[in-house]
PDB file of C-alpha atoms in Angstrom:
ATOM      1  CA  MET Q   7      40.694 135.346  50.145  1.00  0.00           C
ATOM      2  CA  LYS Q   8      41.362 138.272  47.280  1.00  0.00           C
ATOM      3  CA  GLU Q   9      38.096 137.444  45.623  1.00  0.00           C
ATOM      4  CA  ASN Q  10      35.556 137.829  46.339  1.00  0.00           C
ATOM      5  CA  LYS Q  11      33.973 134.142  45.854  1.00  0.00           C
ATOM      6  CA  SER Q  12      30.618 134.329  44.984  1.00  0.00           C
ATOM      7  CA  LYS Q  13      31.092 137.369  42.449  1.00  0.00           C
ATOM      8  CA  TYR Q  14      33.595 135.262  40.478  1.00  0.00           C
ATOM      9  CA  LYS Q  15      32.040 132.277  40.410  1.00  0.00           C
ATOM     10  CA  LEU Q  16      29.365 134.092  37.249  1.00  0.00           C
ATOM     11  CA  VAL Q  17      32.355 133.970  35.275  1.00  0.00           C
ATOM     12  CA  VAL Q  18      32.650 130.670  35.768  1.00  0.00           C
ATOM     13  CA  SER Q  19      29.265 129.414  35.823  1.00  0.00           C
ATOM     14  CA  HIS Q  20      28.887 132.011  32.844  1.00  0.00           C
ATOM     15  CA  VAL Q  21      31.449 129.693  30.832  1.00  0.00           C
ATOM     16  CA  ILE Q  22      30.040 125.997  32.495  1.00  0.00           C
ATOM     17  CA  ASP Q  23      26.543 126.390  31.419  1.00  0.00           C
ATOM     18  CA  ARG Q  24      26.473 127.852  28.079  1.00  0.00           C
ATOM     19  CA  ILE Q  25      29.223 124.281  27.445  1.00  0.00           C
ATOM     20  CA  ALA Q  26      26.963 122.239  28.389  1.00  0.00           C
ATOM     21  CA  THR Q  27      24.215 124.150  26.474  1.00  0.00           C
ATOM     22  CA  GLU Q  28      26.382 123.709  23.343  1.00  0.00           C
ATOM     23  CA  GLU Q  29      25.877 127.990  22.782  1.00  0.00           C
ATOM     24  CA  TYR Q  30      29.489 127.296  23.192  1.00  0.00           C
ATOM     25  CA  LYS Q  31      31.644 124.814  20.997  1.00  0.00           C
ATOM     26  CA  ASN Q  32      35.706 124.373  21.459  1.00  0.00           C
ATOM     27  CA  GLY Q  33      37.460 127.086  20.199  1.00  0.00           C
ATOM     28  CA  ASP Q  34      34.739 129.523  20.530  1.00  0.00           C
ATOM     29  CA  ARG Q  35      35.553 132.939  22.127  1.00  0.00           C
ATOM     30  CA  ILE Q  36      33.806 133.671  24.735  1.00  0.00           C
ATOM     31  CA  PRO Q  37      32.946 137.315  26.413  1.00  0.00           C
ATOM     32  CA  SER Q  38      36.002 139.906  26.498  1.00  0.00           C
ATOM     33  CA  ILE Q  39      37.086 141.188  30.606  1.00  0.00           C
ATOM     34  CA  ASN Q  40      34.823 144.619  29.844  1.00  0.00           C
ATOM     35  CA  ASP Q  41      32.211 142.074  27.999  1.00  0.00           C
ATOM     36  CA  PHE Q  42      31.575 140.492  32.089  1.00  0.00           C
ATOM     37  CA  ARG Q  43      32.544 143.582  34.029  1.00  0.00           C
ATOM     38  CA  THR Q  44      29.517 145.255  32.016  1.00  0.00           C
ATOM     39  CA  GLU Q  45      27.386 142.837  31.781  1.00  0.00           C
ATOM     40  CA  TYR Q  46      27.315 141.014  35.610  1.00  0.00           C
ATOM     41  CA  SER Q  47      28.631 144.446  37.219  1.00  0.00           C
ATOM     42  CA  LEU Q  48      31.817 143.267  38.134  1.00  0.00           C
ATOM     43  CA  SER Q  49      35.437 144.516  38.789  1.00  0.00           C
ATOM     44  CA  ARG Q  50      38.261 143.356  36.798  1.00  0.00           C
ATOM     45  CA  ASP Q  51      40.134 141.573  39.150  1.00  0.00           C
ATOM     46  CA  THR Q  52      37.245 139.823  40.233  1.00  0.00           C
ATOM     47  CA  VAL Q  53      36.556 139.011  36.439  1.00  0.00           C
ATOM     48  CA  PHE Q  54      40.171 137.561  36.087  1.00  0.00           C
ATOM     49  CA  ALA Q  55      39.666 136.005  38.893  1.00  0.00           C
ATOM     50  CA  GLY Q  56      36.664 133.744  37.509  1.00  0.00           C
ATOM     51  CA  LEU Q  57      39.042 133.267  34.121  1.00  0.00           C
ATOM     52  CA  ARG Q  58      41.642 132.126  36.086  1.00  0.00           C
ATOM     53  CA  GLU Q  59      40.495 129.435  37.710  1.00  0.00           C
ATOM     54  CA  LEU Q  60      39.067 128.677  33.692  1.00  0.00           C
ATOM     55  CA  MET Q  61      42.413 128.376  32.894  1.00  0.00           C
ATOM     56  CA  ALA Q  62      43.565 126.290  36.114  1.00  0.00           C
ATOM     57  CA  LYS Q  63      40.712 123.984  35.351  1.00  0.00           C
ATOM     58  CA  GLY Q  64      41.658 123.423  31.625  1.00  0.00           C
ATOM     59  CA  ILE Q  65      38.139 124.988  29.847  1.00  0.00           C
ATOM     60  CA  ILE Q  66      40.267 127.783  28.434  1.00  0.00           C
ATOM     61  CA  ALA Q  67      43.539 129.378  27.464  1.00  0.00           C
ATOM     62  CA  SER Q  68      43.783 132.605  26.042  1.00  0.00           C
ATOM     63  CA  ASN Q  69      45.536 134.102  22.687  1.00  0.00           C
ATOM     64  CA  HIS Q  70      47.933 137.299  23.167  1.00  0.00           C
ATOM     65  CA  GLY Q  71      46.167 140.840  21.873  1.00  0.00           C
ATOM     66  CA  VAL Q  72      42.966 138.282  20.406  1.00  0.00           C
ATOM     67  CA  GLY Q  73      41.165 137.118  23.962  1.00  0.00           C
ATOM     68  CA  TYR Q  74      39.919 133.912  25.573  1.00  0.00           C
ATOM     69  CA  PHE Q  75      38.740 130.857  23.796  1.00  0.00           C
ATOM     70  CA  VAL Q  76      36.614 127.598  24.598  1.00  0.00           C
ATOM     71  CA  LYS Q  77      39.977 125.239  24.947  1.00  0.00           C
ATOM     72  CA  SER Q  78      38.350 122.685  25.951  1.00  0.00           C
ATOM     73  CA  THR Q  79      34.466 120.932  25.978  1.00  0.00           C
ATOM     74  CA  LYS Q  80      35.140 117.937  29.198  1.00  0.00           C
ATOM     75  CA  VAL Q  81      34.134 120.033  31.728  1.00  0.00           C
ATOM     76  CA  GLN Q  82      35.369 118.463  34.843  1.00  0.00           C
ATOM     77  CA  SER Q  83      33.759 119.102  38.450  1.00  0.00           C
ATOM     78  CA  GLY Q  84      35.538 118.750  41.835  1.00  0.00           C
ATOM     79  CA  HIS Q  85      39.101 120.653  42.592  1.00  0.00           C
ATOM     80  CA  HIS Q  86      42.474 119.582  41.386  1.00  0.00           C
ATOM     81  CA  ILE Q  87      44.944 120.683  43.836  1.00  0.00           C
ATOM     82  CA  PHE Q  88      48.529 121.362  44.366  1.00  0.00           C
ATOM     83  CA  LEU Q  89      50.329 120.814  47.935  1.00  0.00           C
ATOM     84  CA  LEU Q  90      53.529 121.470  48.350  1.00  0.00           C
ATOM     85  CA  PHE Q  91      54.948 121.109  52.114  1.00  0.00           C
ATOM     86  CA  ASN Q  92      58.322 121.666  53.309  1.00  0.00           C
ATOM     87  CA  GLU Q  93      59.560 118.923  53.947  1.00  0.00           C
ATOM     88  CA  PHE Q  94      58.499 115.462  54.173  1.00  0.00           C
ATOM     89  CA  ASN Q  95      58.335 113.489  57.883  1.00  0.00           C
ATOM     90  CA  GLU Q  96      55.727 112.137  60.196  1.00  0.00           C
ATOM     91  CA  PHE Q  97      54.332 115.621  61.440  1.00  0.00           C
ATOM     92  CA  LYS Q  98      53.515 116.259  57.163  1.00  0.00           C
ATOM     93  CA  GLU Q  99      52.875 112.523  56.887  1.00  0.00           C
ATOM     94  CA  ASP Q 100      49.564 112.847  59.166  1.00  0.00           C
ATOM     95  CA  LEU Q 101      48.878 115.835  57.742  1.00  0.00           C
ATOM     96  CA  PHE Q 102      49.316 114.890  54.296  1.00  0.00           C
ATOM     97  CA  ASN Q 103      47.124 111.757  54.551  1.00  0.00           C
ATOM     98  CA  SER Q 104      44.194 113.839  57.040  1.00  0.00           C
ATOM     99  CA  PHE Q 105      43.956 116.244  53.876  1.00  0.00           C
ATOM    100  CA  ALA Q 106      42.863 113.260  51.983  1.00  0.00           C
ATOM    101  CA  GLU Q 107      40.543 111.628  53.925  1.00  0.00           C
ATOM    102  CA  TRP Q 108      38.479 114.485  54.339  1.00  0.00           C
ATOM    103  CA  ALA Q 109      39.206 117.020  50.712  1.00  0.00           C
ATOM    104  CA  GLY Q 110      36.425 114.373  49.023  1.00  0.00           C
ATOM    105  CA  SER Q 111      36.285 111.480  45.981  1.00  0.00           C
ATOM    106  CA  ASP Q 112      35.980 114.238  43.870  1.00  0.00           C
ATOM    107  CA  VAL Q 113      39.016 116.384  45.254  1.00  0.00           C
ATOM    108  CA  THR Q 114      42.467 115.075  43.139  1.00  0.00           C
ATOM    109  CA  VAL Q 115      45.309 116.500  45.102  1.00  0.00           C
ATOM    110  CA  ASP Q 116      49.157 116.553  43.667  1.00  0.00           C
ATOM    111  CA  LEU Q 117      51.825 116.416  46.360  1.00  0.00           C
ATOM    112  CA  TYR Q 118      55.301 117.990  46.438  1.00  0.00           C
ATOM    113  CA  PHE Q 119      58.231 118.696  48.558  1.00  0.00           C
ATOM    114  CA  HIS Q 120      60.627 121.848  48.072  1.00  0.00           C
ATOM    115  CA  ASN Q 121      62.702 121.209  51.295  1.00  0.00           C
ATOM    116  CA  TYR Q 122      63.423 124.489  52.100  1.00  0.00           C
ATOM    117  CA  ASN Q 123      65.219 125.183  48.670  1.00  0.00           C
ATOM    118  CA  ARG Q 124      63.842 128.033  47.035  1.00  0.00           C
ATOM    119  CA  LYS Q 125      64.990 128.215  44.079  1.00  0.00           C
ATOM    120  CA  VAL Q 126      62.636 124.249  44.062  1.00  0.00           C
ATOM    121  CA  PHE Q 127      60.019 126.608  45.747  1.00  0.00           C
ATOM    122  CA  GLU Q 128      59.588 128.384  42.634  1.00  0.00           C
ATOM    123  CA  THR Q 129      60.530 126.516  40.423  1.00  0.00           C
ATOM    124  CA  LEU Q 130      57.431 124.228  41.209  1.00  0.00           C
ATOM    125  CA  ILE Q 131      54.839 126.548  41.473  1.00  0.00           C
ATOM    126  CA  ASN Q 132      56.433 128.161  38.518  1.00  0.00           C
ATOM    127  CA  ASP Q 133      55.438 125.340  36.553  1.00  0.00           C
ATOM    128  CA  ALA Q 134      51.960 124.405  38.406  1.00  0.00           C
ATOM    129  CA  ASN Q 135      50.716 128.128  37.037  1.00  0.00           C
ATOM    130  CA  ASN Q 136      47.067 127.461  35.276  1.00  0.00           C
ATOM    131  CA  LYS Q 137      46.824 123.652  35.429  1.00  0.00           C
ATOM    132  CA  TYR Q 138      45.340 123.190  39.513  1.00  0.00           C
ATOM    133  CA  THR Q 139      42.042 125.245  40.907  1.00  0.00           C
ATOM    134  CA  ASP Q 140      42.904 125.802  43.841  1.00  0.00           C
ATOM    135  CA  TYR Q 141      46.576 126.305  44.816  1.00  0.00           C
ATOM    136  CA  ILE Q 142      47.788 125.598  49.342  1.00  0.00           C
ATOM    137  CA  ILE Q 143      51.438 125.900  50.251  1.00  0.00           C
ATOM    138  CA  MET Q 144      53.688 125.671  53.193  1.00  0.00           C
ATOM    139  CA  SER Q 145      56.417 127.407  52.011  1.00  0.00           C
ATOM    140  CA  GLY Q 146      58.176 128.282  55.708  1.00  0.00           C
ATOM    141  CA  LYS Q 147      60.453 130.968  55.959  1.00  0.00           C
ATOM    142  CA  PHE Q 148      60.759 132.294  52.749  1.00  0.00           C
ATOM    143  CA  GLN Q 149      60.500 136.276  52.597  1.00  0.00           C
ATOM    144  CA  GLY Q 150      59.062 137.769  49.222  1.00  0.00           C
ATOM    145  CA  ILE Q 151      56.914 135.532  47.905  1.00  0.00           C
ATOM    146  CA  GLU Q 152      54.513 137.786  47.300  1.00  0.00           C
ATOM    147  CA  PRO Q 153      54.647 138.014  43.677  1.00  0.00           C
ATOM    148  CA  ILE Q 154      54.474 134.239  42.911  1.00  0.00           C
ATOM    149  CA  LEU Q 155      51.744 134.300  44.470  1.00  0.00           C
ATOM    150  CA  GLU Q 156      49.628 136.566  42.881  1.00  0.00           C
ATOM    151  CA  SER Q 157      51.030 135.029  39.332  1.00  0.00           C
ATOM    152  CA  LEU Q 158      48.356 132.421  40.445  1.00  0.00           C
ATOM    153  CA  SER Q 159      45.904 131.024  38.491  1.00  0.00           C
ATOM    154  CA  GLY Q 160      43.425 129.700  41.108  1.00  0.00           C
ATOM    155  CA  ARG Q 161      42.938 129.923  45.148  1.00  0.00           C
ATOM    156  CA  VAL Q 162      46.057 130.563  46.996  1.00  0.00           C
ATOM    157  CA  PHE Q 163      45.924 128.687  51.216  1.00  0.00           C
ATOM    158  CA  LEU Q 164      49.245 129.077  52.900  1.00  0.00           C
ATOM    159  CA  LEU Q 165      50.461 126.535  55.049  1.00  0.00           C
ATOM    160  CA  ASP Q 166      52.208 126.633  59.024  1.00  0.00           C
ATOM    161  CA  HIS Q 167      54.069 129.654  58.906  1.00  0.00           C
ATOM    162  CA  PHE Q 168      52.359 132.910  59.388  1.00  0.00           C
ATOM    163  CA  HIS Q 169      54.305 135.787  56.689  1.00  0.00           C
ATOM    164  CA  THR Q 170      52.741 139.169  58.117  1.00  0.00           C
ATOM    165  CA  GLU Q 171      53.034 141.162  55.318  1.00  0.00           C
ATOM    166  CA  LEU Q 172      50.451 138.701  53.651  1.00  0.00           C
ATOM    167  CA  LYS Q 173      47.746 139.208  56.332  1.00  0.00           C
ATOM    168  CA  GLY Q 174      44.931 139.635  54.950  1.00  0.00           C
ATOM    169  CA  LYS Q 175      45.216 138.822  51.183  1.00  0.00           C
ATOM    170  CA  TYR Q 176      45.464 134.635  51.608  1.00  0.00           C
ATOM    171  CA  SER Q 177      43.113 132.542  53.571  1.00  0.00           C
ATOM    172  CA  SER Q 178      45.779 130.428  55.771  1.00  0.00           C
ATOM    173  CA  VAL Q 179      46.866 128.234  58.307  1.00  0.00           C
ATOM    174  CA  SER Q 180      49.138 128.671  60.371  1.00  0.00           C
ATOM    175  CA  GLN Q 181      51.467 127.699  63.601  1.00  0.00           C
ATOM    176  CA  ASN Q 182      51.912 130.095  66.578  1.00  0.00           C
ATOM    177  CA  PHE Q 183      55.111 128.844  67.580  1.00  0.00           C
ATOM    178  CA  GLU Q 184      56.026 131.036  70.325  1.00  0.00           C
ATOM    179  CA  THR Q 185      52.944 130.722  72.353  1.00  0.00           C
ATOM    180  CA  ASP Q 186      52.429 126.341  71.826  1.00  0.00           C
ATOM    181  CA  THR Q 187      56.672 126.607  72.695  1.00  0.00           C
ATOM    182  CA  TYR Q 188      55.839 128.846  75.714  1.00  0.00           C
ATOM    183  CA  GLU Q 189      52.887 126.589  76.845  1.00  0.00           C
ATOM    184  CA  ALA Q 190      54.739 122.880  76.758  1.00  0.00           C
ATOM    185  CA  LEU Q 191      57.487 124.629  78.810  1.00  0.00           C
ATOM    186  CA  VAL Q 192      55.084 125.801  81.659  1.00  0.00           C
ATOM    187  CA  SER Q 193      53.273 121.904  81.590  1.00  0.00           C
ATOM    188  CA  GLY Q 194      56.412 120.698  81.957  1.00  0.00           C
ATOM    189  CA  LEU Q 195      57.536 123.571  84.769  1.00  0.00           C
ATOM    190  CA  GLN Q 196      58.111 121.246  87.358  1.00  0.00           C
ATOM    191  CA  LEU Q 197      60.650 118.502  85.732  1.00  0.00           C
ATOM    192  CA  ILE Q 198      62.213 122.172  85.036  1.00  0.00           C
ATOM    193  CA  LYS Q 199      62.869 124.201  87.679  1.00  0.00           C
ATOM    194  CA  LYS Q 200      65.788 122.250  88.706  1.00  0.00           C
ATOM    195  CA  TYR Q 201      67.961 124.282  86.188  1.00  0.00           C
ATOM    196  CA  LYS Q 202      69.349 127.831  86.516  1.00  0.00           C
ATOM    197  CA  ARG Q 203      70.061 128.050  82.402  1.00  0.00           C
ATOM    198  CA  ILE Q 204      67.423 125.945  79.507  1.00  0.00           C
ATOM    199  CA  PHE Q 205      69.106 126.371  76.207  1.00  0.00           C
ATOM    200  CA  MET Q 206      67.646 125.939  72.690  1.00  0.00           C
ATOM    201  CA  VAL Q 207      69.402 124.528  69.755  1.00  0.00           C
ATOM    202  CA  GLN Q 208      67.767 124.441  66.310  1.00  0.00           C
ATOM    203  CA  GLN Q 209      68.709 124.936  62.878  1.00  0.00           C
ATOM    204  CA  GLU Q 210      68.646 128.903  61.960  1.00  0.00           C
ATOM    205  CA  GLU Q 211      67.691 128.200  58.639  1.00  0.00           C
ATOM    206  CA  LYS Q 212      64.518 126.288  58.475  1.00  0.00           C
ATOM    207  CA  GLU Q 213      64.029 126.642  61.966  1.00  0.00           C
ATOM    208  CA  PRO Q 214      60.787 128.891  63.183  1.00  0.00           C
ATOM    209  CA  LEU Q 215      62.771 131.679  65.692  1.00  0.00           C
ATOM    210  CA  GLU Q 216      59.333 133.088  67.060  1.00  0.00           C
ATOM    211  CA  ARG Q 217      60.235 129.831  69.224  1.00  0.00           C
ATOM    212  CA  TYR Q 218      63.090 131.397  70.884  1.00  0.00           C
ATOM    213  CA  ASP Q 219      60.879 134.182  71.689  1.00  0.00           C
ATOM    214  CA  GLY Q 220      58.550 131.326  73.396  1.00  0.00           C
ATOM    215  CA  LEU Q 221      61.327 130.545  75.617  1.00  0.00           C
ATOM    216  CA  LYS Q 222      62.470 133.619  76.266  1.00  0.00           C
ATOM    217  CA  VAL Q 223      59.251 135.033  77.340  1.00  0.00           C
ATOM    218  CA  PHE Q 224      58.718 131.613  79.625  1.00  0.00           C
ATOM    219  CA  CYS Q 225      62.857 132.651  81.031  1.00  0.00           C
ATOM    220  CA  GLU Q 226      60.917 135.211  82.433  1.00  0.00           C
ATOM    221  CA  HIS Q 227      58.508 134.500  83.943  1.00  0.00           C
ATOM    222  CA  ASN Q 228      59.895 132.013  85.356  1.00  0.00           C
ATOM    223  CA  GLY Q 229      63.849 133.122  86.685  1.00  0.00           C
ATOM    224  CA  PHE Q 230      65.898 131.133  84.301  1.00  0.00           C
ATOM    225  CA  ASP Q 231      68.744 131.569  82.158  1.00  0.00           C
ATOM    226  CA  HIS Q 232      68.078 131.214  78.356  1.00  0.00           C
ATOM    227  CA  ASP Q 233      70.700 131.349  75.431  1.00  0.00           C
ATOM    228  CA  TYR Q 234      69.921 130.141  71.621  1.00  0.00           C
ATOM    229  CA  LEU Q 235      72.671 127.469  69.836  1.00  0.00           C
ATOM    230  CA  PRO Q 236      72.739 126.858  66.336  1.00  0.00           C
ATOM    231  CA  ALA Q 237      74.594 123.589  66.767  1.00  0.00           C
ATOM    232  CA  THR Q 238      76.149 121.911  68.910  1.00  0.00           C
ATOM    233  CA  SER Q 239      79.493 120.980  66.899  1.00  0.00           C
ATOM    234  CA  GLY Q 240      82.149 121.775  69.123  1.00  0.00           C
ATOM    235  CA  ARG Q 241      80.894 121.843  72.852  1.00  0.00           C
ATOM    236  CA  ARG Q 242      80.748 118.936  75.574  1.00  0.00           C
ATOM    237  CA  ILE Q 243      77.724 118.913  77.195  1.00  0.00           C
ATOM    238  CA  LYS Q 244      78.942 117.969  81.109  1.00  0.00           C
ATOM    239  CA  LYS Q 245      77.333 116.373  84.076  1.00  0.00           C
ATOM    240  CA  VAL Q 246      76.210 117.239  86.519  1.00  0.00           C
ATOM    241  CA  THR Q 247      75.322 115.829  90.386  1.00  0.00           C
ATOM    242  CA  PHE Q 248      72.532 119.037  92.578  1.00  0.00           C
ATOM    243  CA  LEU Q 249      72.951 117.811  96.249  1.00  0.00           C
ATOM    244  CA  LEU Q 250      69.069 118.232  97.234  1.00  0.00           C
ATOM    245  CA  LEU Q 251      68.663 119.678 100.779  1.00  0.00           C
TER     246      LEU Q 251
END
């Protein structure tokens, strides 16, 4: 994660504690970014991370040229999570159910799907900005998404597909498609070895090309020819009879 959580929480706690003691009332201005920097010895980015979380919770709002002020004294605990999946299928349903089960009772989750549509992806994220404490995003193969992620007002986590250009910038849980494909083929080697050539068929637009990397390594290690097909339309599948001696 970009922010030092233990430090930016000083800003969050400062405001919430003073609302609880009624030192800050609805409409009151809170300290400026520079005030927070001086009082807690924080960087500008760390202070702004705390302010973003407060805005995401609806506790404060900003007035351009004036500063930040208390928008609501109804301080709610817990997290409000924006969860964006690439599509709906059985795997995603199991993933969501497991996530919801372990999230806890004080967490609310809003689930959305972009269905590999870049415009929908960006619109959903932009509309969600400043409304959530956490953003969990399954972007798929979309490239150049760092600017839109940087604009978000809460913590950002990435799921499923690893983005090399974002390494070290966001927390993430991703699949190793190359290794998974290789290991799956190795486990079925005894059934596969009667063939000479292996074709991988998948739609390039949405599926990870790293799977084919795993297939290529497997074929190189075990003496198979290989090829990649984006579709099977216009091709005939011919059955070949093998004579085992």
